[in-house]
Short mmCIF file of C-alpha atoms in Angstrom, two decimals:
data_model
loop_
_atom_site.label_atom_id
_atom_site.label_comp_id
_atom_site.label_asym_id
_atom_site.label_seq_id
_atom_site.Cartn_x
_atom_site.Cartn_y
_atom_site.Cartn_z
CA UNK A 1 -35.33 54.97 -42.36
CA UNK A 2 -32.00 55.27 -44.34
CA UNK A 3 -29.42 57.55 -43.12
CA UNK A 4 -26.86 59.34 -45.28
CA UNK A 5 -23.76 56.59 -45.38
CA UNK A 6 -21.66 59.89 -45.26
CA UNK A 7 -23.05 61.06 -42.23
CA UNK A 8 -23.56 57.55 -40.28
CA UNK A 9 -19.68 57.77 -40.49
CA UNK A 10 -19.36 61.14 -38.85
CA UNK A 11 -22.09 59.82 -36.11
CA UNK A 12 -20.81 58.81 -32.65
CA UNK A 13 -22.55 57.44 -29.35
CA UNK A 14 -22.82 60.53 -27.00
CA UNK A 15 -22.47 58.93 -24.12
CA UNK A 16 -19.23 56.87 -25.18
CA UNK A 17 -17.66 57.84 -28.42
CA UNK A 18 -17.98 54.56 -30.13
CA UNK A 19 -19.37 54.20 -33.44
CA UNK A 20 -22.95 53.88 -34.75
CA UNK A 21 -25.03 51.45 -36.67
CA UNK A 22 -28.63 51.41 -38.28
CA UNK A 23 -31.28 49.62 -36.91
CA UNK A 24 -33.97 49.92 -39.79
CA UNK A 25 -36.50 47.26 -38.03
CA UNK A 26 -36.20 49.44 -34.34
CA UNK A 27 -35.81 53.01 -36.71
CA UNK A 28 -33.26 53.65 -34.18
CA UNK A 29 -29.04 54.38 -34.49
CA UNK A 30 -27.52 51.43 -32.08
CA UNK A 31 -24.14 51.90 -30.15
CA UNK A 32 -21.36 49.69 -31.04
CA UNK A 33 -19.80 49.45 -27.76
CA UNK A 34 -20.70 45.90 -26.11
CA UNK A 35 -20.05 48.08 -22.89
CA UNK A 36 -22.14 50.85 -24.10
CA UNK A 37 -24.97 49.40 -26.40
CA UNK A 38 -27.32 52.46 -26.14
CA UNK A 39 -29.55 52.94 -29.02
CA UNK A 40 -31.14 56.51 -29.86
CA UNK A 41 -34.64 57.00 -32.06
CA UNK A 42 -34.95 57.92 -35.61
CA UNK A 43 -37.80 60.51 -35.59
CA UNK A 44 -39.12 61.71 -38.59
CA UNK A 45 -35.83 60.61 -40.19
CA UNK A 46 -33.74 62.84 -37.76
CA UNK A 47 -31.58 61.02 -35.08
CA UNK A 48 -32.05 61.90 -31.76
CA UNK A 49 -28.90 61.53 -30.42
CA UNK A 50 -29.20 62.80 -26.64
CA UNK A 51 -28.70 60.10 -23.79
CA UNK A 52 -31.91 61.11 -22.00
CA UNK A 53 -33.81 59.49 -25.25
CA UNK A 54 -32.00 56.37 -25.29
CA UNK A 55 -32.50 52.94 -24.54
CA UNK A 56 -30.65 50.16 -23.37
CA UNK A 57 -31.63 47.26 -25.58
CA UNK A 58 -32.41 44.14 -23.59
#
């Protein structure tokens, strides 16, 4: 997975506004937030940025 630098700028956590980073082990877009910390799947190289799909890493 390798997302667009240009568009992992634009990208922001649904749920909380906060910046996103690349996970490239998970395939998955974390949340920056320590309150936050929701991370969304990579599918197919798209991110699936909707807060029903996310996870709360442990």
């Amino acid at each position: 997975m390798s997302i667009e630098p240009a568009l992992l700028e634009i990208f922001a956590c649904p749920a909380c506004h906060a910046p996103l980073r690349e996970d490239e082990a998970a395939d998955e877009l974390v949340c920056t937030s320590d309150a936050c910390g929701l991370a969304y799947p990579v599918r197919d190289g798209i991110p699936v940025l909707l807060v029903d799909e996310a996870r709360r890493p442990a």
